[in-house]
């Protein structure tokens, strides 16, 4: 199968953006300030990598040419969770970032109070979206359970943020960086793929694989490797690219003594690790044959990107 | 039926506290700071009024002597959502409160960063708890949908917080206070009852009423009236009681020009309104006969309490 990764990314991002626009209250809806703040951060130009991974996982497992109907709503819910974590992470009490995706961060534009509530509201809106997915109630409950675990405190996204805070101004160790990356960014990437697999295997009348549990396990392991590779590349880019190119404040990790992969292993070894992890990740996709080509292309893009 | 409201409140609070202790990660679990912060605020001595309303609604609709098994987990999830909103509401960027339920607030003890994340994590933990309720997947999805709506921006809890922020330092009007109360505290109280009704009507082999939808509608309307009465009494207590008695900073509403019921209607009229609302609320419980006695006693307590 010939795969155009740019087209996959563009298509997935467009699908996700349309879903987000449909699902989020309009800017004129009362109370307007919070809806403006939510949309400001959601539509600040993210690459929608997690949604694309989610949609492509659902499509691969469903075995269909088009993604299963409504998968873009699941993808949108995951992007809402990602954006909520960015808004709170950027707050003065946390990373104190004023620039994100090339635009002023939520609290800079709307004030801290509204930014805190906008993050809260995006988490809430994500669960409302998940609870109305057009899938069997059993599949929906399973997806919600997976998503809540992946964004929680035990090896999930919030837990990773706490570890990250605690690691600042300490000499980073390999174990520390590994634990932070697996939880802070890794868990949401893993669940984007795992939830996509549940969604795809529950695709009903299409050619979904019969062993939904095995799909979820394989996509979770794929996500574990690919997610770490993605974060290692993020760390490298923070050290080597300028702010304009990145759309966020570059060199910030170093300045704030963040625990990063290159800080522990150096840039060369980090590049090697990212490439090795992607190769290892691909082994979990072997059962899917050519159907995995799109997902592989996206994963390859994750480690070759320049911003 | 003879009803001992103190016993109902004590029993419901104990059930809820045991469930919270079982569901929340222990203080020694890594990362420890956030688990300590979550538990600090959850176990700061709340009266568990929402959980008690939830458990009693489930019991009444199920038509059983004991609450349906696992209802305390639903009640605990609702208390997690209530506590998350308090932690964020108390932050310096919002109400800047240093005392809550007689103890220093979360950010005073753990710092702002951990307090923000502890609030986030309690919301996440609430949905994980809901997704593992021992009920049919259809009932669980319905409960999650109701809870997410009630805590969101459109006439839900977060929307109410935004309206409250916007109303500060403006002359409060009746319409403004009504909208704030219905959303900020009213929505979570309504959904405590509505979700309890879904849980109770899905009680399986017990004597649950056949018309689950009608139960939810009736309990929602009961919650609408009782919830507003509860908040009016809260406003009166803030004006008339001292901080020690309340366990939080008294007179704060007046000092910060909060939109409150007595500020618009005066204390006497406010007392009358609260009593009238409870009487109106009771009409929705008529179909349940004596089975409603416990819930009525709790509602009556809500307007007669002194803290």
Coordinates of C-alpha atoms in Angstrom, one line a residue:
Chain A
X1 CA 0.0 0.0 0.0
X2 CA 1.3 3.4 -1.0
X3 CA 1.1 5.7 2.0
X4 CA 1.2 9.5 2.0
X5 CA 1.9 10.5 5.6
X6 CA 1.3 14.2 5.0
X7 CA -2.2 13.4 3.6
X8 CA -2.9 11.1 6.6
X9 CA -1.9 13.8 9.0
X10 CA -3.8 16.5 7.2
X11 CA -6.9 14.4 6.9
X12 CA -6.9 13.2 10.5
X13 CA -6.3 16.7 11.8
X14 CA -9.2 18.1 9.7
X15 CA -11.5 15.3 10.9
X16 CA -10.5 16.1 14.5
X17 CA -10.9 19.8 14.1
X18 CA -14.4 19.5 12.6
X19 CA -15.3 17.3 15.5
X20 CA -13.8 19.7 18.1
X21 CA -15.7 22.6 16.5
X22 CA -19.0 20.6 16.7
X23 CA -18.5 19.4 20.2
X24 CA -17.2 22.5 22.0
X25 CA -19.7 25.2 22.9
X26 CA -19.5 28.2 20.6
X27 CA -17.7 31.4 21.7
X28 CA -21.0 33.3 22.0
X29 CA -22.5 30.8 24.4
X30 CA -22.9 32.1 28.0
X31 CA -20.7 32.2 30.0
X32 CA -18.7 33.3 26.9
X33 CA -15.3 33.8 28.6
X34 CA -14.7 30.2 29.3
X35 CA -15.8 29.0 25.9
X36 CA -13.5 31.5 24.3
X37 CA -10.7 30.3 26.5
X38 CA -11.3 26.6 25.7
X39 CA -11.4 27.3 22.0
X40 CA -8.3 29.6 22.1
X41 CA -6.2 26.7 23.4
X42 CA -7.8 23.9 21.5
X43 CA -7.5 25.8 18.2
X44 CA -4.0 27.2 18.7
X45 CA -2.6 25.1 15.9
X46 CA -1.7 21.7 17.4
X47 CA -0.6 18.9 15.1
X48 CA -3.3 16.5 16.4
X49 CA -0.8 13.7 16.6
X50 CA -2.7 11.8 19.3
X51 CA -6.0 12.1 17.4
X52 CA -4.4 10.8 14.2
X53 CA -2.9 7.9 16.1
X54 CA -6.3 7.2 17.6
X55 CA -8.2 7.3 14.3
X56 CA -5.5 5.2 12.4
X57 CA -5.6 2.6 15.2
X58 CA -9.4 2.4 15.0
X59 CA -9.2 2.1 11.2
X60 CA -6.5 -0.5 11.2
X61 CA -8.3 -2.7 13.8
X62 CA -11.7 -2.3 12.1
X63 CA -10.0 -3.3 8.8
X64 CA -11.9 -0.7 6.8
X65 CA -10.8 1.9 4.2
X66 CA -12.4 4.8 6.0
X67 CA -12.1 5.3 9.8
X68 CA -15.1 3.9 11.7
X69 CA -17.9 6.4 12.0
X70 CA -17.6 8.6 15.0
X71 CA -13.9 7.8 15.7
X72 CA -13.2 11.5 15.2
X73 CA -15.3 12.2 18.4
X74 CA -13.0 9.8 20.4
X75 CA -10.0 11.5 18.8
X76 CA -11.4 15.0 19.8
X77 CA -12.0 13.9 23.4
X78 CA -8.3 12.8 23.6
X79 CA -7.2 16.2 22.2
X80 CA -9.4 18.0 24.8
X81 CA -7.6 16.0 27.5
X82 CA -4.2 16.9 26.0
X83 CA -5.1 20.6 25.8
X84 CA -6.4 20.7 29.3
X85 CA -3.1 19.3 30.5
X86 CA -1.2 21.9 28.5
X87 CA -3.3 24.8 29.9
X88 CA -2.7 23.8 33.5
X89 CA 1.0 22.9 32.8
X90 CA 1.6 26.4 31.4
X91 CA 0.2 28.2 34.5
X92 CA 2.5 30.4 36.5
X93 CA 2.4 28.0 39.4
X94 CA 3.6 25.2 37.2
X95 CA 5.9 25.7 34.1
X96 CA 5.0 29.4 33.8
X97 CA 5.0 29.4 29.9
X98 CA 3.7 32.3 28.0
X99 CA 4.0 30.8 24.5
X100 CA 2.5 27.6 23.2
X101 CA 2.0 26.4 19.7
X102 CA 3.2 29.9 18.6
X103 CA 0.4 31.7 20.5
X104 CA 0.1 33.3 24.0
X105 CA -1.0 30.7 26.5
X106 CA -4.5 30.6 28.0
X107 CA -3.7 32.4 31.2
X108 CA -1.9 35.2 29.4
X109 CA -5.0 36.0 27.4
X110 CA -7.8 35.2 29.8
X111 CA -6.2 35.4 33.2
X112 CA -5.4 32.6 35.6
X113 CA -8.9 32.0 37.0
X114 CA -10.5 31.4 33.6
X115 CA -7.4 29.3 32.5
X116 CA -7.8 27.0 35.5
X117 CA -11.5 26.6 34.8
X118 CA -11.0 26.2 31.0
X119 CA -8.7 23.3 31.7
X120 CA -11.2 21.8 34.1
X121 CA -14.0 22.2 31.6
X122 CA -12.0 20.5 28.8
X123 CA -11.5 17.5 31.0
X124 CA -15.3 17.5 31.7
X125 CA -16.2 18.0 28.1
X126 CA -13.9 15.1 27.1
X127 CA -15.9 12.7 29.4
X128 CA -19.2 14.0 28.2
X129 CA -18.0 13.4 24.6
X130 CA -16.8 9.8 25.5
X131 CA -20.2 9.1 27.2
X132 CA -22.0 9.9 23.9
X133 CA -19.8 7.9 21.5
X134 CA -21.9 5.9 19.0
X135 CA -20.7 2.5 20.3
X136 CA -22.0 -0.3 22.6
X137 CA -22.3 0.8 26.2
X138 CA -19.7 -1.9 27.1
X139 CA -17.2 -0.4 24.7
X140 CA -17.8 3.1 25.9
X141 CA -17.3 2.2 29.5
X142 CA -14.1 0.3 28.7
X143 CA -12.8 3.4 26.8
X144 CA -13.7 5.7 29.7
X145 CA -11.9 3.4 32.2
X146 CA -8.8 3.2 30.0
X147 CA -8.7 7.0 29.5
X148 CA -9.3 7.8 33.1
X149 CA -6.4 5.5 34.2
X150 CA -4.1 6.9 31.6
X151 CA -4.6 10.5 32.7
X152 CA -4.5 9.8 36.4
X153 CA -1.9 9.8 39.1
X154 CA -0.7 6.2 39.1
X155 CA 1.7 6.1 36.0
X156 CA -0.7 8.4 34.2
X157 CA -0.5 11.9 32.8
X158 CA -1.1 13.8 36.1
X159 CA 1.3 11.5 37.9
X160 CA 3.9 12.4 35.3
X161 CA 3.4 16.1 35.8
X162 CA 4.0 15.7 39.5
X163 CA 7.2 13.6 38.9
X164 CA 8.3 16.3 36.5
X165 CA 7.8 19.1 39.1
X166 CA 9.6 17.0 41.7
X167 CA 12.6 16.4 39.4
X168 CA 13.3 20.0 38.6
X169 CA 16.5 21.3 40.0
X170 CA 17.7 17.7 40.8
X171 CA 20.4 15.9 38.7
X172 CA 18.3 13.8 36.4
X173 CA 18.8 10.1 36.3
X174 CA 17.8 7.6 33.6
X175 CA 15.2 6.0 35.8
X176 CA 13.7 9.4 36.6
X177 CA 13.5 10.6 33.0
X178 CA 12.0 7.2 31.9
X179 CA 9.3 7.3 34.6
X180 CA 8.4 10.9 33.8
X181 CA 8.2 10.3 30.0
X182 CA 6.2 7.1 30.3
X183 CA 3.6 8.8 32.5
X184 CA 3.5 12.4 31.4
X185 CA 3.3 12.0 27.7
X186 CA 3.5 8.3 27.2
X187 CA 0.3 7.3 28.9
X188 CA -1.9 9.6 26.8
X189 CA -0.3 8.4 23.6
X190 CA -0.7 4.7 24.6
X191 CA -4.4 5.3 25.4
X192 CA -5.0 7.1 22.1
X193 CA -4.0 3.9 20.4
X194 CA -5.6 1.5 22.9
X195 CA -8.9 3.4 22.9
X196 CA -8.8 3.5 19.1
X197 CA -8.4 -0.2 19.1
X198 CA -11.4 -0.7 21.4
X199 CA -13.4 1.6 19.1
X200 CA -12.3 -0.2 15.9
X201 CA -12.8 -3.7 17.3
X202 CA -16.3 -2.7 18.3
X203 CA -17.0 -1.5 14.7
X204 CA -19.9 -3.9 14.4
X205 CA -20.8 -4.9 10.9
X206 CA -17.3 -4.2 9.4
X207 CA -14.4 -6.5 9.3
X208 CA -13.1 -5.9 12.8
X209 CA -10.8 -8.5 14.3
X210 CA -12.5 -10.9 16.6
X211 CA -9.9 -10.7 19.4
X212 CA -10.4 -7.1 20.6
X213 CA -8.4 -7.7 23.8
X214 CA -5.3 -8.7 21.8
X215 CA -5.7 -5.6 19.6
X216 CA -5.7 -3.4 22.7
X217 CA -2.6 -5.1 24.1
X218 CA -0.7 -4.9 20.9
X219 CA -1.6 -1.2 20.3
X220 CA -0.7 -0.4 23.9
X221 CA 2.7 -1.9 23.5
X222 CA 3.2 -0.2 20.2
X223 CA 2.2 3.1 21.9
X224 CA 4.6 2.4 24.8
X225 CA 7.6 2.3 22.4
X226 CA 6.4 5.0 19.9
X227 CA 5.3 7.3 22.7
X228 CA 8.7 7.3 24.4
X229 CA 10.4 7.8 21.0
X230 CA 8.1 10.8 20.4
X231 CA 9.1 12.4 23.7
X232 CA 12.8 11.8 23.2
X233 CA 12.5 13.6 19.9
X234 CA 10.6 16.4 21.7
X235 CA 13.5 16.7 24.1
X236 CA 16.0 16.8 21.3
X237 CA 14.1 19.5 19.4
X238 CA 13.8 21.6 22.6
X239 CA 17.7 21.6 22.8
X240 CA 18.4 22.1 19.1
X241 CA 15.7 24.2 17.5
X242 CA 14.8 27.9 18.0
X243 CA 11.5 29.1 19.5
X244 CA 10.1 30.4 16.3
X245 CA 10.5 27.0 14.7
X246 CA 9.0 25.1 17.6
X247 CA 6.1 27.5 18.3
X248 CA 7.0 27.4 22.0
X249 CA 9.9 28.7 24.2
X250 CA 12.9 26.7 23.2
X251 CA 15.7 25.8 25.5
X252 CA 13.3 26.0 28.4
X253 CA 14.0 22.4 29.6
X254 CA 17.7 23.2 30.0
X255 CA 17.0 26.5 31.6
X256 CA 14.7 25.0 34.2
X257 CA 16.8 21.9 34.8
X258 CA 14.0 19.7 33.4
X259 CA 14.7 15.9 33.4
X260 CA 15.1 15.2 29.7
X261 CA 16.5 12.2 27.7
X262 CA 19.4 14.1 26.1
X263 CA 20.3 15.7 29.4
X264 CA 21.0 12.1 30.7
X265 CA 22.2 10.3 27.5
X266 CA 23.4 13.1 25.2
X267 CA 21.9 14.0 21.8
X268 CA 23.5 11.2 19.7
X269 CA 22.5 8.4 21.9
X270 CA 19.0 9.9 22.2
X271 CA 18.6 9.9 18.4
X272 CA 19.7 6.3 18.3
X273 CA 17.3 5.4 21.1
X274 CA 14.3 7.0 19.3
X275 CA 15.1 5.1 16.1
X276 CA 15.5 1.8 17.9
X277 CA 12.2 2.3 19.8
X278 CA 10.3 2.9 16.6
X279 CA 11.8 -0.3 15.0
X280 CA 10.8 -2.2 18.2
X281 CA 7.3 -0.6 18.1
X282 CA 6.7 -1.9 14.6
X283 CA 7.0 -5.6 15.7
X284 CA 3.7 -5.2 17.5
X285 CA 2.0 -4.3 14.2
X286 CA 3.2 -7.3 12.3
X287 CA -0.1 -9.2 12.7
X288 CA -1.8 -6.5 10.7
X289 CA 0.3 -6.7 7.6
X290 CA -0.3 -3.9 5.0
X291 CA -3.2 -2.6 7.1
X292 CA -0.5 -1.2 9.5
X293 CA 1.3 0.9 6.8
X294 CA -0.5 4.1 7.7
X295 CA 0.2 3.8 11.4
X296 CA 3.8 3.0 10.7
X297 CA 4.2 6.0 8.5
X298 CA 2.8 8.3 11.2
X299 CA 5.1 6.7 13.8
X300 CA 8.1 7.3 11.5
X301 CA 7.0 10.9 11.1
X302 CA 7.0 11.3 14.9
X303 CA 10.7 10.7 15.1
X304 CA 11.7 12.5 11.9
X305 CA 9.7 15.7 12.4
X306 CA 11.5 19.0 12.9
X307 CA 9.0 20.7 15.2
Chain B
X1 CA -41.7 5.3 59.2
X2 CA -39.7 6.8 62.1
X3 CA -36.7 8.6 60.7
X4 CA -33.6 9.6 62.6
X5 CA -31.9 12.2 60.4
X6 CA -28.7 12.3 62.4
X7 CA -28.4 8.5 62.0
X8 CA -29.0 8.7 58.2
X9 CA -26.4 11.5 57.9
X10 CA -23.8 9.6 60.1
X11 CA -24.4 6.3 58.3
X12 CA -24.2 7.8 54.8
X13 CA -21.1 9.8 55.7
X14 CA -19.4 6.7 57.1
X15 CA -20.3 4.6 54.0
X16 CA -19.0 7.4 51.8
X17 CA -15.8 7.8 53.8
X18 CA -15.0 4.1 53.7
X19 CA -15.5 4.1 49.9
X20 CA -13.3 7.2 49.5
X21 CA -10.6 5.6 51.6
X22 CA -10.7 2.5 49.5
X23 CA -10.9 4.3 46.1
X24 CA -8.2 7.0 46.6
X25 CA -4.5 6.0 46.3
X26 CA -2.8 5.8 49.7
X27 CA -0.6 8.6 50.9
X28 CA 2.5 6.4 50.6
X29 CA 1.8 5.7 46.9
X30 CA 4.2 7.4 44.5
X31 CA 4.0 10.3 43.6
X32 CA 3.1 10.8 47.3
X33 CA 2.6 14.6 47.3
X34 CA -0.5 14.5 45.1
X35 CA -2.1 11.6 47.0
X36 CA -1.5 13.4 50.3
X37 CA -3.0 16.6 48.8
X38 CA -6.1 14.7 47.4
X39 CA -6.7 13.0 50.8
X40 CA -6.0 16.2 52.8
X41 CA -9.0 18.0 51.0
X42 CA -11.3 14.9 50.7
X43 CA -10.9 14.1 54.4
X44 CA -11.1 17.6 55.8
X45 CA -14.4 17.0 57.5
X46 CA -17.1 17.6 55.0
X47 CA -20.7 16.7 55.9
X48 CA -21.1 14.5 52.8
X49 CA -24.5 16.0 52.1
X50 CA -24.3 15.2 48.3
X51 CA -23.3 11.6 48.9
X52 CA -26.1 11.2 51.5
X53 CA -28.7 12.6 49.0
X54 CA -27.3 10.2 46.3
X55 CA -27.4 7.1 48.5
X56 CA -30.9 7.9 49.8
X57 CA -32.2 8.6 46.3
X58 CA -30.8 5.2 45.2
X59 CA -32.3 3.4 48.2
X60 CA -35.7 5.1 47.7
X61 CA -35.9 4.3 44.0
X62 CA -34.7 0.7 44.6
X63 CA -37.3 0.3 47.3
X64 CA -34.9 -1.6 49.5
X65 CA -34.2 -1.3 53.3
X66 CA -30.4 -1.0 52.6
X67 CA -28.9 1.1 49.9
X68 CA -28.1 -0.8 46.7
X69 CA -24.7 -2.4 46.8
X70 CA -22.0 -0.1 45.5
X71 CA -24.1 3.1 45.7
X72 CA -21.4 4.4 48.1
X73 CA -18.9 4.3 45.2
X74 CA -21.2 6.6 43.2
X75 CA -21.6 8.8 46.2
X76 CA -17.8 8.9 46.7
X77 CA -17.3 9.9 43.0
X78 CA -19.7 12.8 43.5
X79 CA -17.8 13.9 46.6
X80 CA -14.5 13.8 44.7
X81 CA -16.0 16.1 42.1
X82 CA -17.3 18.4 44.9
X83 CA -13.9 18.5 46.5
X84 CA -12.1 19.1 43.2
X85 CA -14.2 22.2 42.7
X86 CA -13.5 23.4 46.2
X87 CA -9.7 23.0 45.8
X88 CA -9.7 25.0 42.6
X89 CA -12.3 27.6 43.9
X90 CA -10.0 28.2 46.9
X91 CA -6.9 29.0 44.8
X92 CA -5.4 32.5 45.0
X93 CA -6.5 33.2 41.4
X94 CA -10.1 32.4 42.3
X95 CA -11.6 33.0 45.8
X96 CA -8.2 33.0 47.6
X97 CA -9.5 31.2 50.6
X98 CA -7.1 29.9 53.2
X99 CA -9.6 28.1 55.4
X100 CA -12.1 25.4 54.4
X101 CA -14.0 23.0 56.6
X102 CA -11.9 24.3 59.5
X103 CA -8.6 23.3 58.0
X104 CA -6.0 25.2 55.8
X105 CA -6.9 24.8 52.1
X106 CA -5.0 22.5 49.8
X107 CA -2.7 25.2 48.2
X108 CA -1.8 26.6 51.6
X109 CA -0.4 23.2 52.7
X110 CA 0.9 21.8 49.4
X111 CA 1.5 24.8 47.2
X112 CA -0.4 26.0 44.2
X113 CA 1.0 23.6 41.6
X114 CA 0.1 20.4 43.6
X115 CA -3.3 21.9 44.5
X116 CA -4.1 22.5 40.8
X117 CA -3.1 18.9 40.0
X118 CA -4.8 17.4 43.0
X119 CA -8.1 19.0 41.8
X120 CA -7.5 17.7 38.3
X121 CA -6.8 14.2 39.7
X122 CA -9.9 14.1 41.8
X123 CA -12.0 14.8 38.7
X124 CA -10.1 12.0 36.8
X125 CA -10.5 9.6 39.8
X126 CA -14.2 10.4 39.9
X127 CA -14.7 9.2 36.3
X128 CA -12.5 6.1 36.8
X129 CA -14.7 5.3 39.8
X130 CA -17.9 5.8 37.8
X131 CA -16.6 3.6 35.0
X132 CA -16.2 0.7 37.4
X133 CA -19.6 0.9 39.1
X134 CA -21.2 -2.5 39.5
X135 CA -24.1 -1.7 37.2
X136 CA -25.1 -2.4 33.6
X137 CA -22.9 -0.6 31.1
X138 CA -25.9 1.3 29.9
X139 CA -26.7 2.6 33.4
X140 CA -23.0 3.5 33.9
X141 CA -22.8 5.5 30.6
X142 CA -26.0 7.3 31.5
X143 CA -24.7 8.3 34.9
X144 CA -21.4 9.5 33.4
X145 CA -23.2 11.6 30.8
X146 CA -25.5 13.2 33.5
X147 CA -22.5 13.9 35.8
X148 CA -20.4 15.4 33.0
X149 CA -23.2 17.7 32.0
X150 CA -23.9 18.8 35.6
X151 CA -20.3 19.7 36.2
X152 CA -19.7 21.4 32.8
X153 CA -19.9 25.0 31.5
X154 CA -23.5 25.0 30.2
X155 CA -25.7 25.5 33.3
X156 CA -23.3 23.2 35.2
X157 CA -20.8 23.6 38.1
X158 CA -17.9 25.2 36.1
X159 CA -20.3 27.5 34.3
X160 CA -21.6 28.6 37.7
X161 CA -18.1 29.3 38.9
X162 CA -17.5 31.5 35.9
X163 CA -20.8 33.4 36.4
X164 CA -19.8 33.9 40.1
X165 CA -16.4 35.3 39.1
X166 CA -18.0 37.7 36.6
X167 CA -20.6 38.8 39.1
X168 CA -18.1 40.0 41.7
X169 CA -18.0 43.7 42.2
X170 CA -21.3 44.1 40.3
X171 CA -24.6 45.0 42.0
X172 CA -26.2 41.5 42.2
X173 CA -29.6 41.1 40.6
X174 CA -32.1 38.3 41.4
X175 CA -31.6 36.8 37.9
X176 CA -27.9 36.7 38.4
X177 CA -28.0 35.1 41.8
X178 CA -30.5 32.6 40.7
X179 CA -28.4 31.6 37.6
X180 CA -25.2 31.3 39.7
X181 CA -26.8 29.2 42.4
X182 CA -28.6 26.8 40.0
X183 CA -25.3 26.2 38.2
X184 CA -22.6 26.5 40.8
X185 CA -24.0 24.3 43.6
X186 CA -27.5 23.4 42.3
X187 CA -26.3 21.2 39.3
X188 CA -24.2 18.9 41.4
X189 CA -26.9 18.5 44.0
X190 CA -29.4 17.7 41.2
X191 CA -27.2 15.1 39.7
X192 CA -26.4 13.5 43.1
X193 CA -30.1 12.7 43.2
X194 CA -30.6 11.9 39.5
X195 CA -27.6 9.6 39.3
X196 CA -28.7 8.0 42.5
X197 CA -32.1 7.4 40.9
X198 CA -30.5 5.8 37.8
X199 CA -28.4 3.6 40.1
X200 CA -31.4 2.6 42.2
X201 CA -33.7 1.9 39.2
X202 CA -31.0 -0.3 37.8
X203 CA -30.9 -2.3 41.0
X204 CA -31.7 -5.5 39.2
X205 CA -33.3 -8.2 41.3
X206 CA -34.6 -5.8 44.0
X207 CA -37.9 -4.0 43.9
X208 CA -36.9 -1.1 41.8
X209 CA -39.6 1.0 40.1
X210 CA -40.2 0.1 36.5
X211 CA -40.2 3.7 35.1
X212 CA -36.5 4.7 35.7
X213 CA -36.9 7.8 33.5
X214 CA -39.7 9.2 35.6
X215 CA -37.7 8.6 38.7
X216 CA -34.8 10.5 37.3
X217 CA -37.1 13.4 36.3
X218 CA -38.7 13.5 39.7
X219 CA -35.5 13.4 41.6
X220 CA -34.0 16.1 39.3
X221 CA -36.9 18.4 40.0
X222 CA -36.7 17.6 43.8
X223 CA -33.0 18.4 43.6
X224 CA -33.6 21.7 41.7
X225 CA -35.8 23.0 44.6
X226 CA -33.9 21.5 47.5
X227 CA -30.5 22.5 46.0
X228 CA -31.5 26.1 45.7
X229 CA -32.9 26.1 49.3
X230 CA -29.6 24.6 50.5
X231 CA -27.6 27.4 48.8
X232 CA -29.8 30.1 50.1
X233 CA -29.2 28.8 53.7
X234 CA -25.5 28.7 52.9
X235 CA -25.6 32.4 52.0
X236 CA -27.6 33.2 55.2
X237 CA -25.1 31.3 57.4
X238 CA -22.2 33.1 55.7
X239 CA -23.8 36.4 56.8
X240 CA -24.9 35.4 60.3
X241 CA -22.5 32.9 61.7
X242 CA -18.8 33.3 62.8
X243 CA -15.9 31.6 61.1
X244 CA -15.2 29.1 63.9
X245 CA -18.8 27.9 63.7
X246 CA -18.8 27.6 59.9
X247 CA -15.3 26.1 59.5
X248 CA -14.6 28.6 56.8
X249 CA -14.0 32.3 56.5
X250 CA -17.3 33.9 57.4
X251 CA -18.6 37.2 55.9
X252 CA -16.4 36.6 52.9
X253 CA -19.3 36.8 50.5
X254 CA -20.1 40.3 51.7
X255 CA -16.5 41.4 51.8
X256 CA -15.9 40.3 48.2
X257 CA -19.3 41.5 46.9
X258 CA -20.4 38.0 46.1
X259 CA -23.8 37.7 44.5
X260 CA -25.9 36.1 47.3
X261 CA -29.6 35.6 47.9
X262 CA -29.8 37.7 51.1
X263 CA -27.8 40.4 49.4
X264 CA -30.6 40.7 46.9
X265 CA -33.7 39.8 49.0
X266 CA -32.7 40.3 52.6
X267 CA -32.4 37.7 55.3
X268 CA -36.1 37.3 56.3
X269 CA -37.3 36.8 52.7
X270 CA -34.4 34.4 52.1
X271 CA -35.5 32.2 55.1
X272 CA -39.0 32.2 53.7
X273 CA -37.8 31.3 50.2
X274 CA -35.8 28.4 51.6
X275 CA -38.7 27.0 53.5
X276 CA -41.1 27.4 50.6
X277 CA -38.7 25.7 48.2
X278 CA -38.4 22.6 50.5
X279 CA -42.2 22.3 50.7
X280 CA -42.4 22.5 46.9
X281 CA -39.6 20.0 46.6
X282 CA -41.5 17.5 48.7
X283 CA -44.4 17.4 46.1
X284 CA -42.0 15.5 43.7
X285 CA -41.6 12.8 46.3
X286 CA -45.3 12.1 46.8
X287 CA -45.4 9.0 44.5
X288 CA -42.9 7.3 46.8
X289 CA -45.1 7.5 50.0
X290 CA -43.3 6.5 53.2
X291 CA -40.2 5.4 51.2
X292 CA -39.4 9.2 50.8
X293 CA -39.3 9.9 54.5
X294 CA -35.5 9.6 54.8
X295 CA -34.9 11.9 51.9
X296 CA -37.4 14.4 53.2
X297 CA -35.7 14.4 56.6
X298 CA -32.3 15.1 55.0
X299 CA -33.8 17.9 52.9
X300 CA -35.4 19.4 56.0
X301 CA -32.0 19.2 57.7
X302 CA -30.4 21.1 54.8
X303 CA -32.5 24.2 55.6
X304 CA -32.5 23.9 59.4
X305 CA -28.7 23.3 59.9
X306 CA -26.5 25.9 61.6
X307 CA -23.2 25.3 59.7

